[in-house]
Short mmCIF file of C-alpha atoms and ligand atoms in Angstrom, two decimals:
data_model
loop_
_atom_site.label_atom_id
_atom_site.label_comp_id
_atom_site.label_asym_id
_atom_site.label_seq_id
_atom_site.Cartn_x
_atom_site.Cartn_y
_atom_site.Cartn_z
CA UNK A 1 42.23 45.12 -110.85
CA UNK A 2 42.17 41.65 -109.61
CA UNK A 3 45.73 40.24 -108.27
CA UNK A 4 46.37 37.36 -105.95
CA UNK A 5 47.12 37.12 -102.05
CA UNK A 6 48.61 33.97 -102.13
CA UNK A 7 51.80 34.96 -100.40
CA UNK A 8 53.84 34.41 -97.80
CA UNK A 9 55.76 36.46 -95.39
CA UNK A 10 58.35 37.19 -97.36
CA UNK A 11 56.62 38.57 -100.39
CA UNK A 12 54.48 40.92 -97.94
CA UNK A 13 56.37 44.05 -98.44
CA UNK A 14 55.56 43.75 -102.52
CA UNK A 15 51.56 43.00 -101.50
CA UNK A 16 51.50 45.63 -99.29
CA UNK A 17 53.80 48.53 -101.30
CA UNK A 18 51.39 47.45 -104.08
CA UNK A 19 47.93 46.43 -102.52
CA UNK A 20 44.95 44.69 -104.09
CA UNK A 21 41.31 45.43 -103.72
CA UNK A 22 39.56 42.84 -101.10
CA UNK A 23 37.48 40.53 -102.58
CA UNK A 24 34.91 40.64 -100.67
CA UNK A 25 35.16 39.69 -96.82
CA UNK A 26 34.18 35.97 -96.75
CA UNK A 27 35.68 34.81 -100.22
CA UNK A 28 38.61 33.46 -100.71
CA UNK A 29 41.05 35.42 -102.97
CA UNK A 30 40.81 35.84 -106.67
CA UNK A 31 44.04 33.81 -108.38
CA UNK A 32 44.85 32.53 -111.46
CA UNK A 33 42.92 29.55 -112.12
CA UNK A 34 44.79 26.10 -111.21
CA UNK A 35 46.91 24.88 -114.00
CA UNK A 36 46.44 21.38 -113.39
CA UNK A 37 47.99 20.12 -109.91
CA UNK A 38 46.94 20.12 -106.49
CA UNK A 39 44.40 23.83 -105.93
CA UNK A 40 42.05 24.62 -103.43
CA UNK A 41 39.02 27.05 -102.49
CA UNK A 42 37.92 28.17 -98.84
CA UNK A 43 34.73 29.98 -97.85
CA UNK A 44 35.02 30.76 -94.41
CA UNK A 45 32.21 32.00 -92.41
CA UNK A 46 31.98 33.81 -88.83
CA UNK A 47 34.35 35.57 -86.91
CA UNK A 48 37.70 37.32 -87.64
CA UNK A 49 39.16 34.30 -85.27
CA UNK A 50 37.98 32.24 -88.38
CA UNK A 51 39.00 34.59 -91.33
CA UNK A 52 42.41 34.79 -89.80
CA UNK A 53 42.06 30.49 -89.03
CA UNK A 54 41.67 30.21 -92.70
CA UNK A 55 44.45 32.34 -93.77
CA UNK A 56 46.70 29.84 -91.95
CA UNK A 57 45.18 27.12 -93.59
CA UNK A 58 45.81 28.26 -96.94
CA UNK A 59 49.18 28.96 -95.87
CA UNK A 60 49.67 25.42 -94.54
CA UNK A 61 48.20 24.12 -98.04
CA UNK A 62 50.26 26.69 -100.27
CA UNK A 63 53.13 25.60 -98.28
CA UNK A 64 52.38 22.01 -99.53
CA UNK A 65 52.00 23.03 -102.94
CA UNK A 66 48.56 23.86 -103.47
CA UNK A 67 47.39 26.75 -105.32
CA UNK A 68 44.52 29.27 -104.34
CA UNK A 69 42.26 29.13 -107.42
CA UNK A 70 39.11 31.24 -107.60
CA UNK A 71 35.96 29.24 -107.58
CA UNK A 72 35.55 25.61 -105.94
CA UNK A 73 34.32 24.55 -109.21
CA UNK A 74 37.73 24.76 -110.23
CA UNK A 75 39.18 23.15 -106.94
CA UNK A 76 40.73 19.40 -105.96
CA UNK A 77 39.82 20.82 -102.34
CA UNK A 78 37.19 22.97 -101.12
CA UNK A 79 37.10 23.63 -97.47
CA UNK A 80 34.38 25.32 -95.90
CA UNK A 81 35.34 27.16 -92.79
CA UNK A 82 32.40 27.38 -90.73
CA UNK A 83 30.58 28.83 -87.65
CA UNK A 84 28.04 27.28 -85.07
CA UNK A 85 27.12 30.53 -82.79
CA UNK A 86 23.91 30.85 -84.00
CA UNK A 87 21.51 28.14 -86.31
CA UNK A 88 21.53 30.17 -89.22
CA UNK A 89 25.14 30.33 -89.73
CA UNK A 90 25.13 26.22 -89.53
CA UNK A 91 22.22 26.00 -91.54
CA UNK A 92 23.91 28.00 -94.48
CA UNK A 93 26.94 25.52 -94.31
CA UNK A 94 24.55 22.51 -94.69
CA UNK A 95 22.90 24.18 -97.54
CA UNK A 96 26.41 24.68 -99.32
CA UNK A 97 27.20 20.87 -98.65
CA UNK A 98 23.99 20.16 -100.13
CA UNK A 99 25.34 21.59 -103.42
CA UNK A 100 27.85 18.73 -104.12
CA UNK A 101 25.65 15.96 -103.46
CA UNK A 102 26.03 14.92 -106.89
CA UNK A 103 28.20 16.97 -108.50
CA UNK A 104 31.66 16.28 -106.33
CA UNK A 105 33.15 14.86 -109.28
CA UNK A 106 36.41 13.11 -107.39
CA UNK A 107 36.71 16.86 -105.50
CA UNK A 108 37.60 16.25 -101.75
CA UNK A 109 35.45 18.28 -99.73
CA UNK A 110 36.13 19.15 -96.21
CA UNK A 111 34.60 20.99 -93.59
CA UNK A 112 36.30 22.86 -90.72
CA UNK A 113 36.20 25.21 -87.46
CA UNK A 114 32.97 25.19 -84.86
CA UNK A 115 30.49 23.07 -87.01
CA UNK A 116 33.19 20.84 -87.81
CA UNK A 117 33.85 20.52 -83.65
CA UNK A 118 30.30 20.54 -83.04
CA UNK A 119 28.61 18.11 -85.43
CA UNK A 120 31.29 16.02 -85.61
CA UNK A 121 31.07 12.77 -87.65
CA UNK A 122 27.83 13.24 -88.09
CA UNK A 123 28.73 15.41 -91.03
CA UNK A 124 29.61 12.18 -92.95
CA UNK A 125 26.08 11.00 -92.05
CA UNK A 126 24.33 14.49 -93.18
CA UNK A 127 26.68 14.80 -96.16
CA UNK A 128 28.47 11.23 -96.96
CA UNK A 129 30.22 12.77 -100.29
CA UNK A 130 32.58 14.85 -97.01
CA UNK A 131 35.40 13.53 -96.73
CA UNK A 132 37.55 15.87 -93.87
CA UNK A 133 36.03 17.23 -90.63
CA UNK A 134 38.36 19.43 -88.39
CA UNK A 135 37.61 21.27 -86.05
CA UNK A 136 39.88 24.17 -85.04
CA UNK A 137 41.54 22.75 -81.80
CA UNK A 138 43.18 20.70 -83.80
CA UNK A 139 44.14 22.84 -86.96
CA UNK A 140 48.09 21.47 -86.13
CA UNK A 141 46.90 17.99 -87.43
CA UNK A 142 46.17 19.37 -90.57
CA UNK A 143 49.13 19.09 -92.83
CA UNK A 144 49.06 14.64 -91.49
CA UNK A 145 45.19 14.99 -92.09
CA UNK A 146 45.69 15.99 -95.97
CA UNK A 147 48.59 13.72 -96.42
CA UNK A 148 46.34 10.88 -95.42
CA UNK A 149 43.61 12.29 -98.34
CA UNK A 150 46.27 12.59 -100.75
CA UNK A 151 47.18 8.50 -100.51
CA UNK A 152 43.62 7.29 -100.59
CA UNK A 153 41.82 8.21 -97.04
CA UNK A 154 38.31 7.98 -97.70
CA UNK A 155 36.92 9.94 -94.64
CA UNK A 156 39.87 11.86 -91.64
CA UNK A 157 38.94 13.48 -88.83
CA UNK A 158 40.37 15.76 -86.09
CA UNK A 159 38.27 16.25 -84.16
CA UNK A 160 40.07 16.58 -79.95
CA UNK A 161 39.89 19.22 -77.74
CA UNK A 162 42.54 18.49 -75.26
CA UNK A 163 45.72 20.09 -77.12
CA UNK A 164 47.53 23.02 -75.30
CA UNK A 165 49.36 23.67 -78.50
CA UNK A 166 48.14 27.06 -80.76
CA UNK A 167 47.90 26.59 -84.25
CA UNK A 168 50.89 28.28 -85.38
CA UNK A 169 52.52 28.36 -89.17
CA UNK A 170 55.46 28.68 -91.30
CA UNK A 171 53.68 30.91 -93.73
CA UNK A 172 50.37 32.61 -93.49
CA UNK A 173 48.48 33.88 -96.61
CA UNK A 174 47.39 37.64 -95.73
CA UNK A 175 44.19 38.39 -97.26
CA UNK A 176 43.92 42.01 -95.93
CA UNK A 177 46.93 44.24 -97.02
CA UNK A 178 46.43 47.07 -95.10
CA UNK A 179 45.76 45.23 -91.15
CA UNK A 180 47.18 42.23 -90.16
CA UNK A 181 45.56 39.96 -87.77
CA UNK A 182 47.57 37.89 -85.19
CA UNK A 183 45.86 35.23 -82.79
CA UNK A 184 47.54 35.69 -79.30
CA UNK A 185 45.42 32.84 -77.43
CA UNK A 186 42.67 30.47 -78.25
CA UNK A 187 39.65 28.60 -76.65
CA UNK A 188 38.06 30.00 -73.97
CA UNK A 189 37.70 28.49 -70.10
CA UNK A 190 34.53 30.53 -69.77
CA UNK A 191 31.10 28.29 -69.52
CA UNK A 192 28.28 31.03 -70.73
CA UNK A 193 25.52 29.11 -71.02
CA UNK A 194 24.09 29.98 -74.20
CA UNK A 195 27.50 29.83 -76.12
CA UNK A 196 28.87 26.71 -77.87
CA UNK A 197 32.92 28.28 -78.27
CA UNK A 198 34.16 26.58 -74.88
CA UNK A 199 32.88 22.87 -76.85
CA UNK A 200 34.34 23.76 -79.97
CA UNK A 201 37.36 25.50 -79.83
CA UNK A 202 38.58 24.26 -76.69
CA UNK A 203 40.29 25.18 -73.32
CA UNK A 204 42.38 28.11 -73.32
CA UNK A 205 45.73 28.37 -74.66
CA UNK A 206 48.11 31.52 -75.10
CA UNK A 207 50.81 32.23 -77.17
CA UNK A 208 54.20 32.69 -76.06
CA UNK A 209 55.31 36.15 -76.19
CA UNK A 210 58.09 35.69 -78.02
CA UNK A 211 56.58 33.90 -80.89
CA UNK A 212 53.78 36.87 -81.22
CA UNK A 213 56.94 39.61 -81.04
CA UNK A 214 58.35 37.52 -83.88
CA UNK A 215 55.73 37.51 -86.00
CA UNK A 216 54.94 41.07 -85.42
CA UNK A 217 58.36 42.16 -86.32
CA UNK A 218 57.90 40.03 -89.65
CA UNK A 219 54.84 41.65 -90.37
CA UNK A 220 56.31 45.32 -89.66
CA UNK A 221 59.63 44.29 -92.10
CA UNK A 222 57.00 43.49 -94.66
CA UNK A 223 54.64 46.60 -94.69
CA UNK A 224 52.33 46.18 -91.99
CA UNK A 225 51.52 49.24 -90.43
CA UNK A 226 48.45 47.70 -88.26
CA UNK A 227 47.81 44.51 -86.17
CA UNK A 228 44.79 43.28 -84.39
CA UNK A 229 45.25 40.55 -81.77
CA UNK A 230 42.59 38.10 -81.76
CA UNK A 231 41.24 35.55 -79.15
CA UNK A 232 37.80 35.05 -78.34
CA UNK A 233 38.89 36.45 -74.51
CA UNK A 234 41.72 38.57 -75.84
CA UNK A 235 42.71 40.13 -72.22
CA UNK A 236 42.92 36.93 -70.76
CA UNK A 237 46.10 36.30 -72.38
CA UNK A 238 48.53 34.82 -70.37
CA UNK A 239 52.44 34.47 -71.48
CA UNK A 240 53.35 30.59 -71.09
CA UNK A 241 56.77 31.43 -71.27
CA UNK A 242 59.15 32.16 -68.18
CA UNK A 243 58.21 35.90 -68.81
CA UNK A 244 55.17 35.18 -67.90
CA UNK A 245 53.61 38.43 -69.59
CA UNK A 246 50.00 39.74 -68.77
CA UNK A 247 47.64 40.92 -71.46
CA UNK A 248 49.13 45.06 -71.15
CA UNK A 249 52.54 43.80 -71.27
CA UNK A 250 52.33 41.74 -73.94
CA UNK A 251 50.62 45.19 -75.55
CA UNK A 252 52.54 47.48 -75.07
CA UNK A 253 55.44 45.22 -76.31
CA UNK A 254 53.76 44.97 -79.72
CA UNK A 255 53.21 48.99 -79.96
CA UNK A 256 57.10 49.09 -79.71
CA UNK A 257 57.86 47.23 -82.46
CA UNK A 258 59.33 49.75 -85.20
CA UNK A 259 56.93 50.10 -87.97
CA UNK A 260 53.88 49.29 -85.90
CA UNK A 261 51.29 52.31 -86.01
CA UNK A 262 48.21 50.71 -84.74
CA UNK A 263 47.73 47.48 -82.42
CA UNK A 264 44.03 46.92 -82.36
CA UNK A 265 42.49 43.84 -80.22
CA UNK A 266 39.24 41.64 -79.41
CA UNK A 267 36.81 40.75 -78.39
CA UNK A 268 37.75 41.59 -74.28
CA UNK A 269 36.21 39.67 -71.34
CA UNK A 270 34.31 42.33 -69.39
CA UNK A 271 35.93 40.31 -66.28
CA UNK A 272 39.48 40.44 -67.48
CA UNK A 273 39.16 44.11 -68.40
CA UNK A 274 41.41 46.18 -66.08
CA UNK A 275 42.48 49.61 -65.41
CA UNK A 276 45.78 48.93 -66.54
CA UNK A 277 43.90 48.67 -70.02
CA UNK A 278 43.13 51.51 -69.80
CA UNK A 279 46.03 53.42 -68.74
CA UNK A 280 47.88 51.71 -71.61
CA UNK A 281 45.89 52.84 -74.00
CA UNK A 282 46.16 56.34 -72.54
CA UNK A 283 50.28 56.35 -72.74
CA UNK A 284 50.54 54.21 -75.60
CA UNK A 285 49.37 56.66 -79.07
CA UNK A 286 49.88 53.38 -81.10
CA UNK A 287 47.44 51.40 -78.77
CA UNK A 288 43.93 52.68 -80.72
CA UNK A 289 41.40 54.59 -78.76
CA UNK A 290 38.64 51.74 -79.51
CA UNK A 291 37.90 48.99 -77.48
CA UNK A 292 35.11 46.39 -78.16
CA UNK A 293 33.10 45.24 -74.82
CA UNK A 294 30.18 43.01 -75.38
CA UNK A 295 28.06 43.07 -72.46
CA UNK A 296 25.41 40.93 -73.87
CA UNK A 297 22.39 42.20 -71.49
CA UNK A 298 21.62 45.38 -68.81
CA UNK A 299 20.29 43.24 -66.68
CA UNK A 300 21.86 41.64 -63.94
CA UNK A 301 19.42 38.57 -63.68
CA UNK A 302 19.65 37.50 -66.99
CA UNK A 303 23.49 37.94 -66.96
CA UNK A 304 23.34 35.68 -64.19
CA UNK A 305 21.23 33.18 -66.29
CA UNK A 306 23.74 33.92 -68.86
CA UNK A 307 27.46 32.98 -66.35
CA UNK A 308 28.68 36.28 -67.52
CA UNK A 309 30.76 36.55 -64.19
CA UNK A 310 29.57 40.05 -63.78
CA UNK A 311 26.77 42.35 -62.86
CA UNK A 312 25.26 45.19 -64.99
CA UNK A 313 26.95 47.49 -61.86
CA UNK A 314 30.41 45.91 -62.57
CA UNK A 315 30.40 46.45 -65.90
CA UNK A 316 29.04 50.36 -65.71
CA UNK A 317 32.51 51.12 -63.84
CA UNK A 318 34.77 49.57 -65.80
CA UNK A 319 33.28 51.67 -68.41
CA UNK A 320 33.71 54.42 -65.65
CA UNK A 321 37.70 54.24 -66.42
CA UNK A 322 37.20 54.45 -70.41
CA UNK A 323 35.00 57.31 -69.78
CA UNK A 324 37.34 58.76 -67.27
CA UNK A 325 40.24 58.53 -69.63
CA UNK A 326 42.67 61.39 -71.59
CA UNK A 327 42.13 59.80 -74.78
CA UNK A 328 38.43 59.58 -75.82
CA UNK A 329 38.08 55.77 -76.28
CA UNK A 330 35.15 54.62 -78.85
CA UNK A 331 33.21 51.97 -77.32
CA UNK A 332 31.61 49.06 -79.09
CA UNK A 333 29.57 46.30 -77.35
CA UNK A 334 27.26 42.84 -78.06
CA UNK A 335 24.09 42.44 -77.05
CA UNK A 336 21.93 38.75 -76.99
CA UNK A 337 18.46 39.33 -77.25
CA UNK A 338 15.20 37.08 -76.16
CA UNK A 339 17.79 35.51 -74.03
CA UNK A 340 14.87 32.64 -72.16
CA UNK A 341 13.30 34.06 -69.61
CA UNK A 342 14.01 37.68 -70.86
CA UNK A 343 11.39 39.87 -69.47
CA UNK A 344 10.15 43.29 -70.89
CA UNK A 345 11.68 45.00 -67.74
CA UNK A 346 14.98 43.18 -68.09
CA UNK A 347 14.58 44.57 -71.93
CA UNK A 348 14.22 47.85 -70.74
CA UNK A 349 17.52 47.46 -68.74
CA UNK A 350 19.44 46.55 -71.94
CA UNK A 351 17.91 49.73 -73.09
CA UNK A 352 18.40 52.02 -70.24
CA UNK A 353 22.48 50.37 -70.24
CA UNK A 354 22.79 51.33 -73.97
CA UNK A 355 21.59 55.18 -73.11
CA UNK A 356 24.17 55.28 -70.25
CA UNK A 357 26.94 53.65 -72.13
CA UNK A 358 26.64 55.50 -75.08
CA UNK A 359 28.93 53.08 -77.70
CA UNK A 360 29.04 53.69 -81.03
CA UNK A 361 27.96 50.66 -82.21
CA UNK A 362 26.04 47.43 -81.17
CA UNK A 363 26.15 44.33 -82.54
CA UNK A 364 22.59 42.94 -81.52
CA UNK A 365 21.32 39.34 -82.37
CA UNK A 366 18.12 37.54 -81.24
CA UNK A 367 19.35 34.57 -79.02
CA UNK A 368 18.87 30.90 -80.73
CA UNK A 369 19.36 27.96 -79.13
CA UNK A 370 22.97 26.03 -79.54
CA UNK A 371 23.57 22.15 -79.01
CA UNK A 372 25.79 21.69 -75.97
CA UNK A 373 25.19 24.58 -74.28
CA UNK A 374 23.20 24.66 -71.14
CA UNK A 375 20.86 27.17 -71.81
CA UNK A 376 19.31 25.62 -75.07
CA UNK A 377 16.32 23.81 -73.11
CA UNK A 378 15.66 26.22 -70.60
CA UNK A 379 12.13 26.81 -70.27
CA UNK A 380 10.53 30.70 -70.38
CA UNK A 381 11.73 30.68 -73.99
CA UNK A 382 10.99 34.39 -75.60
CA UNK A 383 8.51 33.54 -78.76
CA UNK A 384 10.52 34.61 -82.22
CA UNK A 385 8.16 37.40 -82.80
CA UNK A 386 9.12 38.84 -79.86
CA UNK A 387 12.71 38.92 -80.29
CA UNK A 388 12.21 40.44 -83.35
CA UNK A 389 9.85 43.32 -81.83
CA UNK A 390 13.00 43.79 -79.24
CA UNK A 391 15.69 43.73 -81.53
CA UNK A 392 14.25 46.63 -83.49
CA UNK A 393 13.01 48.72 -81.31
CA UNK A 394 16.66 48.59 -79.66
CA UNK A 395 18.71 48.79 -83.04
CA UNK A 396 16.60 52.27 -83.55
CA UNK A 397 17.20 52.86 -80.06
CA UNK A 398 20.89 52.98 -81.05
CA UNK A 399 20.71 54.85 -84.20
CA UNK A 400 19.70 57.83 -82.25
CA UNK A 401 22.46 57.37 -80.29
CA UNK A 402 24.86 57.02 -82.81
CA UNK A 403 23.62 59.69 -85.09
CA UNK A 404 24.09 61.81 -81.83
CA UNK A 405 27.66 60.98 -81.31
CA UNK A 406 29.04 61.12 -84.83
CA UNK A 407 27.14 64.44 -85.44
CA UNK A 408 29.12 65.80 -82.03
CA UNK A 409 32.33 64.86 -84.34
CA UNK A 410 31.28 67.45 -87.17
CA UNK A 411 34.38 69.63 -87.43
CA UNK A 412 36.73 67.33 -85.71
CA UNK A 413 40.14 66.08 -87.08
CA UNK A 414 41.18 62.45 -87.39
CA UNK A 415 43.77 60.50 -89.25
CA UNK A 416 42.62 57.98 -91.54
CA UNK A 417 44.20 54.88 -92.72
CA UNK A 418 43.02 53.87 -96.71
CA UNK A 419 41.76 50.88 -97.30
CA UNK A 420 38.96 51.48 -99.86
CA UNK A 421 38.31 54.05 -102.70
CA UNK A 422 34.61 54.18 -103.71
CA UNK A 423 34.64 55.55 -107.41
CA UNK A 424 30.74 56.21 -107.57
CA UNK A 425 30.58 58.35 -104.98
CA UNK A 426 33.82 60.31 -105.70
CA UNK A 427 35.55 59.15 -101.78
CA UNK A 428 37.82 57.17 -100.32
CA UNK A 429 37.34 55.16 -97.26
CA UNK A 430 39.40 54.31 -94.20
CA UNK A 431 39.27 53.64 -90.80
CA UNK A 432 40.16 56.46 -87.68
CA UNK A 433 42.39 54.85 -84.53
CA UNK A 434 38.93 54.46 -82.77
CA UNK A 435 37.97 52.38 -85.88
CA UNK A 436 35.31 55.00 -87.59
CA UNK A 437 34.35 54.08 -90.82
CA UNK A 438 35.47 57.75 -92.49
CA UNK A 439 34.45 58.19 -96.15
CA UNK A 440 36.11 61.25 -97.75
CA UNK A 441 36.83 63.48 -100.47
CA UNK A 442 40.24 64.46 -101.61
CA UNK A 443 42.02 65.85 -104.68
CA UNK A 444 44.82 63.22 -104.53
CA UNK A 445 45.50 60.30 -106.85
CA UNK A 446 45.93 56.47 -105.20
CA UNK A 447 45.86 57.00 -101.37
CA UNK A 448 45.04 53.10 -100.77
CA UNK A 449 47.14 52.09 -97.93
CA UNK A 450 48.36 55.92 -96.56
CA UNK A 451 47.59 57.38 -93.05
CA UNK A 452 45.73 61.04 -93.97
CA UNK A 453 44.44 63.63 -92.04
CA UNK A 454 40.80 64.67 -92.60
CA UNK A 455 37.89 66.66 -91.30
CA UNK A 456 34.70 65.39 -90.78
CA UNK A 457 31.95 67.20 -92.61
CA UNK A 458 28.96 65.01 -91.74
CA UNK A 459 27.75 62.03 -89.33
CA UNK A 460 25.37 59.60 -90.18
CA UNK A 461 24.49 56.35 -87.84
CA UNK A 462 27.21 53.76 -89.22
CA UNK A 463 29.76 56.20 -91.03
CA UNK A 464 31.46 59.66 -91.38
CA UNK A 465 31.90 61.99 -94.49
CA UNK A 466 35.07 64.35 -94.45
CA UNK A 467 37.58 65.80 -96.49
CA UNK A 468 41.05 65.42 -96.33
CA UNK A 469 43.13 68.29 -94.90
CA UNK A 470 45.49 69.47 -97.44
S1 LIG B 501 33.49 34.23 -72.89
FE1 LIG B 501 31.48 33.25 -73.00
S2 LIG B 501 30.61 34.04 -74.96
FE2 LIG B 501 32.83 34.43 -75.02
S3 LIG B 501 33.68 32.64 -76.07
FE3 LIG B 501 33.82 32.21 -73.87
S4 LIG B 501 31.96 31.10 -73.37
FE4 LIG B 501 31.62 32.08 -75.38
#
């Protein structure tokens, strides 16, 4: 079954009482071809700060009359939403520009988010037959930007940096019908020094409280069961309004909205991550029991090299409290490998961190150089073949350990929201609170979308397999 997300708010609760089959995580939706008319096609790559930037952009363009159509052959605009955190990711946007060098055939083509903030108007150079470059901090100019295309603008930009405003929209088009995702602040006023984010997505800026509640009650009127709050420091939220909320007020607000089941968030700022966190989590059943804490290295000189704000000693307590909590909390992390001047013993720190920490998963990436960042010409560079020796023997280093924890779940319980049915293999798929990929068995007809209780039956490195309890 194929069926369209192009919806609004108000046509949620129908999406969601009756959901669709993603199409894949990067693609935009399958719709109805265009019928003539204004139509559009976004391919957004990256982060979940970037899937969830693009849903609001094809809410701003459906609100403007646009339709969703599902190739950019058949497209008036095709936006590519793109990422700069590491060269391959901006390398694989270049290569799709490269594709309508002489086949844009009167198609306005227009590239947004980090590459868009970080190469700038140089884009037009690269790629002349581009015609809109936006980068994310200024995502509110959009609607004016298009308007200009529309009556004859050859090339618009947006391109500044110095907004305090959010991005915020009338109508957002949900592509996931089963977890919504809600930005609560954006930018960052961190400086790592390997990391581009500060230079293209800004300064800082939070979200009023109010205006997340409200859009969190929405979502629970139309369906949702599950939220994730995104900002690339999500716990260094900070209400602007009078109520000047911190990050655990402003969550445990959202947990009490009726409806609300789960309130996920990331990606948390080892600095900003408090006991109070903690404790929340703890008291609150409908805060999950996961929480995603990317340390980057074990070792406190390179973290230092790297302006993480905090030592490989600092970090080990606060995951102290998550250890020391009621609740088990899953812990995920992010490590940066080959960082320059990475040593074999600072290596073996990373290594000896992972074995104490014990998360249950990693995301681990070989280091590459960024423009604008202060650590791209730093001598004591690691060579690429020795990144790649690193990052293996550490990803296997991890799949013991996480073959190790999920086997100690073998006979546990856990409730499972639905969000996938594999018909090959007989199981449906969900996630637990402490976000567990669980496939499972059951006797039961369409369970897309329902919270089920299931025992787990076997633990490999990524995933569970359980049955459902009857
Ligand atoms: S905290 Fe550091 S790594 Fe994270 S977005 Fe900010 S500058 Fe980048």
């Amino acid at each position: 079954m194929s069926r369209a997300f192009d919806v609004g708010l108000e046509s949620l609760s129908a999406l969601v009482a009756n959901p669709a089959p993603a199409n894949g995580p990067n693609q935009s939706p399958t719709v109805a071809p265009a019928d003539g008319g204004k139509s559009f096609f976004i391919e957004t790559f990256g982060c979940q700060m970037n899937d969830h930037d693009s849903e609001k952009v094809s809410g701003v363009l459906l609100g403007r009359g646009y339709r969703a159509v599902e190739s950019p052959a058949q497209a008036n605009l095709v936006l590519y939403n793109t990422c700069s955190i590491r060269e391959k990711a901006a390398q694989k946007v270049f290569a799709r520009l490269g594709d309508w060098k002489t086949t844009s055939n009167g198609k306005i083509i227009g590239v947004l988010g980090c590459l868009a903030q970080q190469e700038g108007e140089e884009i037009f150079e690269r790629a002349p037959w581009v015609s809109l470059v936006c980068g994310s901090a200024s995502y509110r100019r959009l609607p004016d930007l298009i308007t200009d295309l529309e009556s004859g603008g050859r090339r618009v930009t947006g391109l500044d940096l110095d907004t305090d405003e959010t991005f915020e929209t009338e109508i957002t088009r949900r592509d996931n019908p089963f977890r919504a995702y809600l930005t609560i602040i954006e930018g960052c006023d961190y400086s790592c020094s390997y990391c581009v984010v500060p230079h293209t997505r800004g300064p800082e800026r939070s979200r009023s409280s109010d205006s997340v509640l409200a859009e969190v009650r929405r979502l629970a009127d139309a369906g949702y069961t599950e939220i994730q709050l995104l900002g690339q420091t999500v716990n260094s939220y900070r209400d602007p309004s009078p109520r000047k909320w911190n990050f655990v007020n402003l969550l445990q607000a959202v947990a009490a909205v009726p409806g609300i089941r789960r309130v996920r968030f990331t990606t948390s700022h080892p600095n900003d991550f408090t006991r109070e966190i903690v404790e929340a989590i703890d008291s609150t059943p409908a805060l999950c029991d996961h929480i995603h804490l990317p340390v980057q290295s074990g070792s406190t000189r390179v973290l230092g090299a790297m302006r993480r704000t905090y030592t490989r000693e600092q970090y080990l307590e606060k995951i102290e409290w998550i250890r020391s909590a009621r609740r088990p909390i899953s812990l995920t992390t992010d490590i940066i490998i080959g960082f320059p001047g990475e040593t074999e013993t600072d290596f073996e720190e990373t290594l000896s961190l992972l074995s104490a920490i014990q998360s249950d998963g990693v995301f681990a990436f070989k280091y590459s150089p960024r423009p604008n960042t202060p650590a791209r010409d730093w001598p004591d560079a690691v060579p690429e073949e020795e990144k790649g020796r690193r990052l293996a023997i550490l990803q296997e280093h991890q799949r013991r350990i996480q073959i190790a924890n999920n086997e100690l779940l073998i006979g546990k319980e856990f409730e499972v929201l639905v969000d996938a049915r594999h018909s090959a293999r007989d199981q449906w798929a969900g996630r637990t609170t402490s976000n567990r990929i669980l496939n499972f068995t059951s006797p039961h007809g369409n369970l897309l979308g329902e919270y089920v209780q299931a025992r787990i039956t076997r633990g490999g490195p990524n995933s569970l397999v359980g049955e459902q309890l009857l």
